[in-house]
Each structure stands twice: as C-alpha cells, then as structure tokens.
Amino acid sequence: AGISGPTVIATIFALAGASVAVFSLMFGRIELLLGPDNAIRVGMLSLAAGYVVAAMATTLPVYWASAILYGAGIGLVAPGLWTIGMARTPSNMVPHAMGIMTSAIYLGGSFGPLIILPIRSVVGLHGQYFVAAGVLMAAMIVQMTRARSGRAAN
C-alpha cells in the first residue's frame, strides 16, 4: 500500500496518539453512560475493528481510519483498566499496583514484537492484525462469560 517513509509512518502514529488522547478524555462520560465494564468492551471492539481495518487496508486513508479506531480503543481500555485496578486495590497497595501496571505496559511493548514476529511469519503482515483482533474478541468473550457466571452464582 506504499506505507513507508518516516513522515507517513509518523502520521499514522500521530493519528493513533491523538485518538487515544481524545477518547481517554471522554472515558469518564462514556463510563458514566455505559458502566465501566461496557466502556472497556466498547474499547476492545474499537481496538479489534482497528486491527481488522488495518488487515484489509490497501490505501493510506484506510490506514488512517485504522489508527483512529485503534486509538479510540486504547483510549477507552487503558483508563478503564486503570480505574478498575485502582478501585479494587487497597489504598496502601496503590503505589505497588501502579508500578505493576506500568511495568506490564512497557513489558508488553518490549516483548510484543518478539511474540508477533513468529505469528507474522506464518500469517503475513495483514494476517497478524486478524490474529490480534481474534485474540481480543476471545478475551472479551471469556470476560463476559466469567462476568455472567459470577452474577448467576450470586
């Protein structure tokens, strides 16, 4: 799709970053409207949609749309997970929990490429995005199933 060169790649990252910022700022309103679990689910759906769009992209504007969808997803999922994590953490453990969550983010950024490279070698560049979307959807289904079974047990 001719997606190369530092300016083009930087533009895609800038759009994703701007989308993260906008949706992170909107998270509070969205959470009040949908509840924390559903706000995270919407974010996961947006993130997965961004991956699917990236997998099918053949032009730069489609990659831009992918970056915006992906950024919206991260902008909802990240503050949602922080909110839930901090709400469930005893106050004396919050600094430790924040350190663990921050470490997880950066370890994911470090080890993510090592995990995706073998997958990419099997399914290709576009296929890796389909795999990522599938993993996200599977995680969301597991979370929803566990939430339902937890409510049924109460």
CSV table of C-alpha atoms in Angstrom, one decimal:
chain,number,residue,atom,x,y,z
A,1,ALA,CA,0.0,0.0,0.0
A,2,GLY,CA,3.0,2.2,-0.1
A,3,ILE,CA,3.0,2.7,3.6
A,4,SER,CA,6.7,3.6,4.1
A,5,GLY,CA,8.8,6.5,4.9
A,6,PRO,CA,9.2,8.3,8.3
A,7,THR,CA,6.6,11.0,7.6
A,8,VAL,CA,3.9,8.6,6.5
A,9,ILE,CA,4.5,6.3,9.5
A,10,ALA,CA,4.7,9.2,11.9
A,11,THR,CA,1.4,10.5,10.6
A,12,ILE,CA,-0.3,7.1,11.3
A,13,PHE,CA,1.2,7.1,14.8
A,14,ALA,CA,0.2,10.7,15.4
A,15,LEU,CA,-3.4,10.0,14.4
A,16,ALA,CA,-3.5,7.0,16.8
A,17,GLY,CA,-2.0,9.1,19.6
A,18,ALA,CA,-4.5,11.9,19.1
A,19,SER,CA,-7.3,9.4,19.1
A,20,VAL,CA,-6.0,7.9,22.3
A,21,ALA,CA,-5.9,11.3,23.9
A,22,VAL,CA,-9.4,12.3,22.8
A,23,PHE,CA,-11.0,9.1,23.9
A,24,SER,CA,-9.1,8.9,27.2
A,25,LEU,CA,-10.5,12.4,28.0
A,26,MET,CA,-14.0,11.1,27.0
A,27,PHE,CA,-13.7,7.9,29.1
A,28,GLY,CA,-15.4,9.4,32.2
A,29,ARG,CA,-18.5,10.4,30.3
A,30,ILE,CA,-18.6,7.1,28.4
A,31,GLU,CA,-18.1,5.1,31.6
A,32,LEU,CA,-21.0,7.0,33.3
A,33,LEU,CA,-23.2,6.3,30.3
A,34,LEU,CA,-22.3,2.6,29.8
A,35,GLY,CA,-20.7,1.5,33.1
A,36,PRO,CA,-17.0,0.6,33.4
A,37,ASP,CA,-17.2,-3.0,32.0
A,38,ASN,CA,-19.2,-1.9,29.0
A,39,ALA,CA,-16.9,1.1,28.3
A,40,ILE,CA,-14.0,-1.3,28.2
A,41,ARG,CA,-15.9,-3.7,25.9
A,42,VAL,CA,-16.6,-0.8,23.5
A,43,GLY,CA,-12.9,0.0,23.6
A,44,MET,CA,-12.0,-3.6,22.9
A,45,LEU,CA,-14.4,-3.7,20.0
A,46,SER,CA,-12.9,-0.5,18.6
A,47,LEU,CA,-9.4,-1.8,19.0
A,48,ALA,CA,-10.4,-5.1,17.2
A,49,ALA,CA,-12.1,-3.1,14.5
A,50,GLY,CA,-8.9,-1.0,14.1
A,51,TYR,CA,-7.0,-4.2,13.6
A,52,VAL,CA,-9.4,-5.6,11.1
A,53,VAL,CA,-9.4,-2.4,9.1
A,54,ALA,CA,-5.5,-2.5,9.2
A,55,ALA,CA,-5.6,-6.0,7.9
A,56,MET,CA,-7.7,-5.0,4.9
A,57,ALA,CA,-6.1,-1.7,4.3
A,58,THR,CA,-4.6,-1.0,0.9
A,59,THR,CA,-4.5,2.8,0.9
A,60,LEU,CA,-3.2,5.4,3.3
A,61,PRO,CA,-6.6,6.8,4.3
A,62,VAL,CA,-7.7,3.4,5.3
A,63,TYR,CA,-4.6,3.0,7.5
A,64,TRP,CA,-5.5,6.4,9.0
A,65,ALA,CA,-9.0,5.1,9.8
A,66,SER,CA,-7.4,2.1,11.4
A,67,ALA,CA,-5.2,4.2,13.5
A,68,ILE,CA,-8.2,6.3,14.7
A,69,LEU,CA,-10.2,3.2,15.6
A,70,TYR,CA,-7.2,1.6,17.3
A,71,GLY,CA,-6.5,4.8,19.2
A,72,ALA,CA,-10.1,5.1,20.4
A,73,GLY,CA,-9.9,1.5,21.7
A,74,ILE,CA,-6.8,2.1,23.6
A,75,GLY,CA,-8.2,5.4,24.9
A,76,LEU,CA,-11.1,3.5,26.4
A,77,VAL,CA,-9.4,0.3,27.5
A,78,ALA,CA,-6.4,1.9,29.3
A,79,PRO,CA,-8.2,4.3,31.6
A,80,GLY,CA,-10.9,1.6,32.2
A,81,LEU,CA,-8.4,-0.9,33.3
A,82,TRP,CA,-6.6,1.7,35.5
A,83,THR,CA,-9.9,2.7,37.1
A,84,ILE,CA,-11.0,-0.9,37.9
A,85,GLY,CA,-7.5,-1.8,39.0
A,86,MET,CA,-7.2,1.1,41.4
A,87,ALA,CA,-10.8,0.7,42.7
A,88,ARG,CA,-10.0,-2.9,43.7
A,89,THR,CA,-6.6,-2.2,45.2
A,90,PRO,CA,-6.3,-1.4,48.9
A,91,SER,CA,-5.1,2.2,49.4
A,92,ASN,CA,-1.8,1.1,50.9
A,93,MET,CA,-1.0,-1.0,47.9
A,94,VAL,CA,-1.9,1.5,45.2
A,95,PRO,CA,1.7,2.6,44.6
A,96,HIS,CA,2.7,-1.0,44.1
A,97,ALA,CA,-0.3,-1.7,41.8
A,98,MET,CA,0.5,1.3,39.7
A,99,GLY,CA,4.1,0.1,39.4
A,100,ILE,CA,3.0,-3.3,38.3
A,101,MET,CA,0.5,-1.9,35.7
A,102,THR,CA,3.1,0.4,34.3
A,103,SER,CA,5.7,-2.4,34.1
A,104,ALA,CA,3.1,-4.6,32.3
A,105,ILE,CA,2.6,-1.8,29.7
A,106,TYR,CA,6.3,-1.5,29.0
A,107,LEU,CA,7.0,-5.2,29.1
A,108,GLY,CA,4.2,-5.7,26.6
A,109,GLY,CA,5.7,-3.1,24.4
A,110,SER,CA,9.1,-4.8,24.7
A,111,PHE,CA,8.0,-8.4,24.3
A,112,GLY,CA,5.1,-7.8,21.9
A,113,PRO,CA,7.3,-7.7,18.8
A,114,LEU,CA,9.0,-10.9,19.8
A,115,ILE,CA,5.6,-12.6,20.2
A,116,ILE,CA,4.1,-11.3,16.9
A,117,LEU,CA,7.1,-12.0,14.7
A,118,PRO,CA,6.6,-15.8,14.6
A,119,ILE,CA,2.9,-15.2,14.0
A,120,ARG,CA,3.6,-12.7,11.3
A,121,SER,CA,6.0,-15.2,9.5
A,122,VAL,CA,3.1,-17.7,9.3
A,123,VAL,CA,0.1,-15.4,8.5
A,124,GLY,CA,1.8,-12.4,7.0
A,125,LEU,CA,1.6,-8.7,7.7
A,126,HIS,CA,-2.1,-8.3,7.2
A,127,GLY,CA,-2.9,-11.7,8.9
A,128,GLN,CA,-1.3,-10.6,12.1
A,129,TYR,CA,-4.0,-8.0,12.5
A,130,PHE,CA,-6.7,-10.6,12.1
A,131,VAL,CA,-5.0,-12.7,14.7
A,132,ALA,CA,-4.8,-9.8,17.1
A,133,ALA,CA,-8.5,-9.0,16.5
A,134,GLY,CA,-9.4,-12.6,17.2
A,135,VAL,CA,-7.4,-12.7,20.4
A,136,LEU,CA,-9.1,-9.5,21.6
A,137,MET,CA,-12.6,-10.9,20.8
A,138,ALA,CA,-11.8,-14.2,22.5
A,139,ALA,CA,-10.6,-12.3,25.6
A,140,MET,CA,-13.8,-10.2,25.6
A,141,ILE,CA,-16.0,-13.3,25.3
A,142,VAL,CA,-14.1,-15.0,28.2
A,143,GLN,CA,-14.5,-11.9,30.3
A,144,MET,CA,-18.2,-11.6,29.5
A,145,THR,CA,-18.8,-15.3,30.2
A,146,ARG,CA,-17.0,-15.1,33.6
A,147,ALA,CA,-19.0,-12.0,34.5
A,148,ARG,CA,-22.3,-13.7,33.7
A,149,SER,CA,-21.3,-16.9,35.6
A,150,GLY,CA,-20.3,-14.7,38.6
A,151,ARG,CA,-23.7,-13.0,38.6
A,152,ALA,CA,-25.5,-16.3,38.2
A,153,ALA,CA,-23.7,-17.7,41.3
A,154,ASN,CA,-24.7,-14.7,43.4
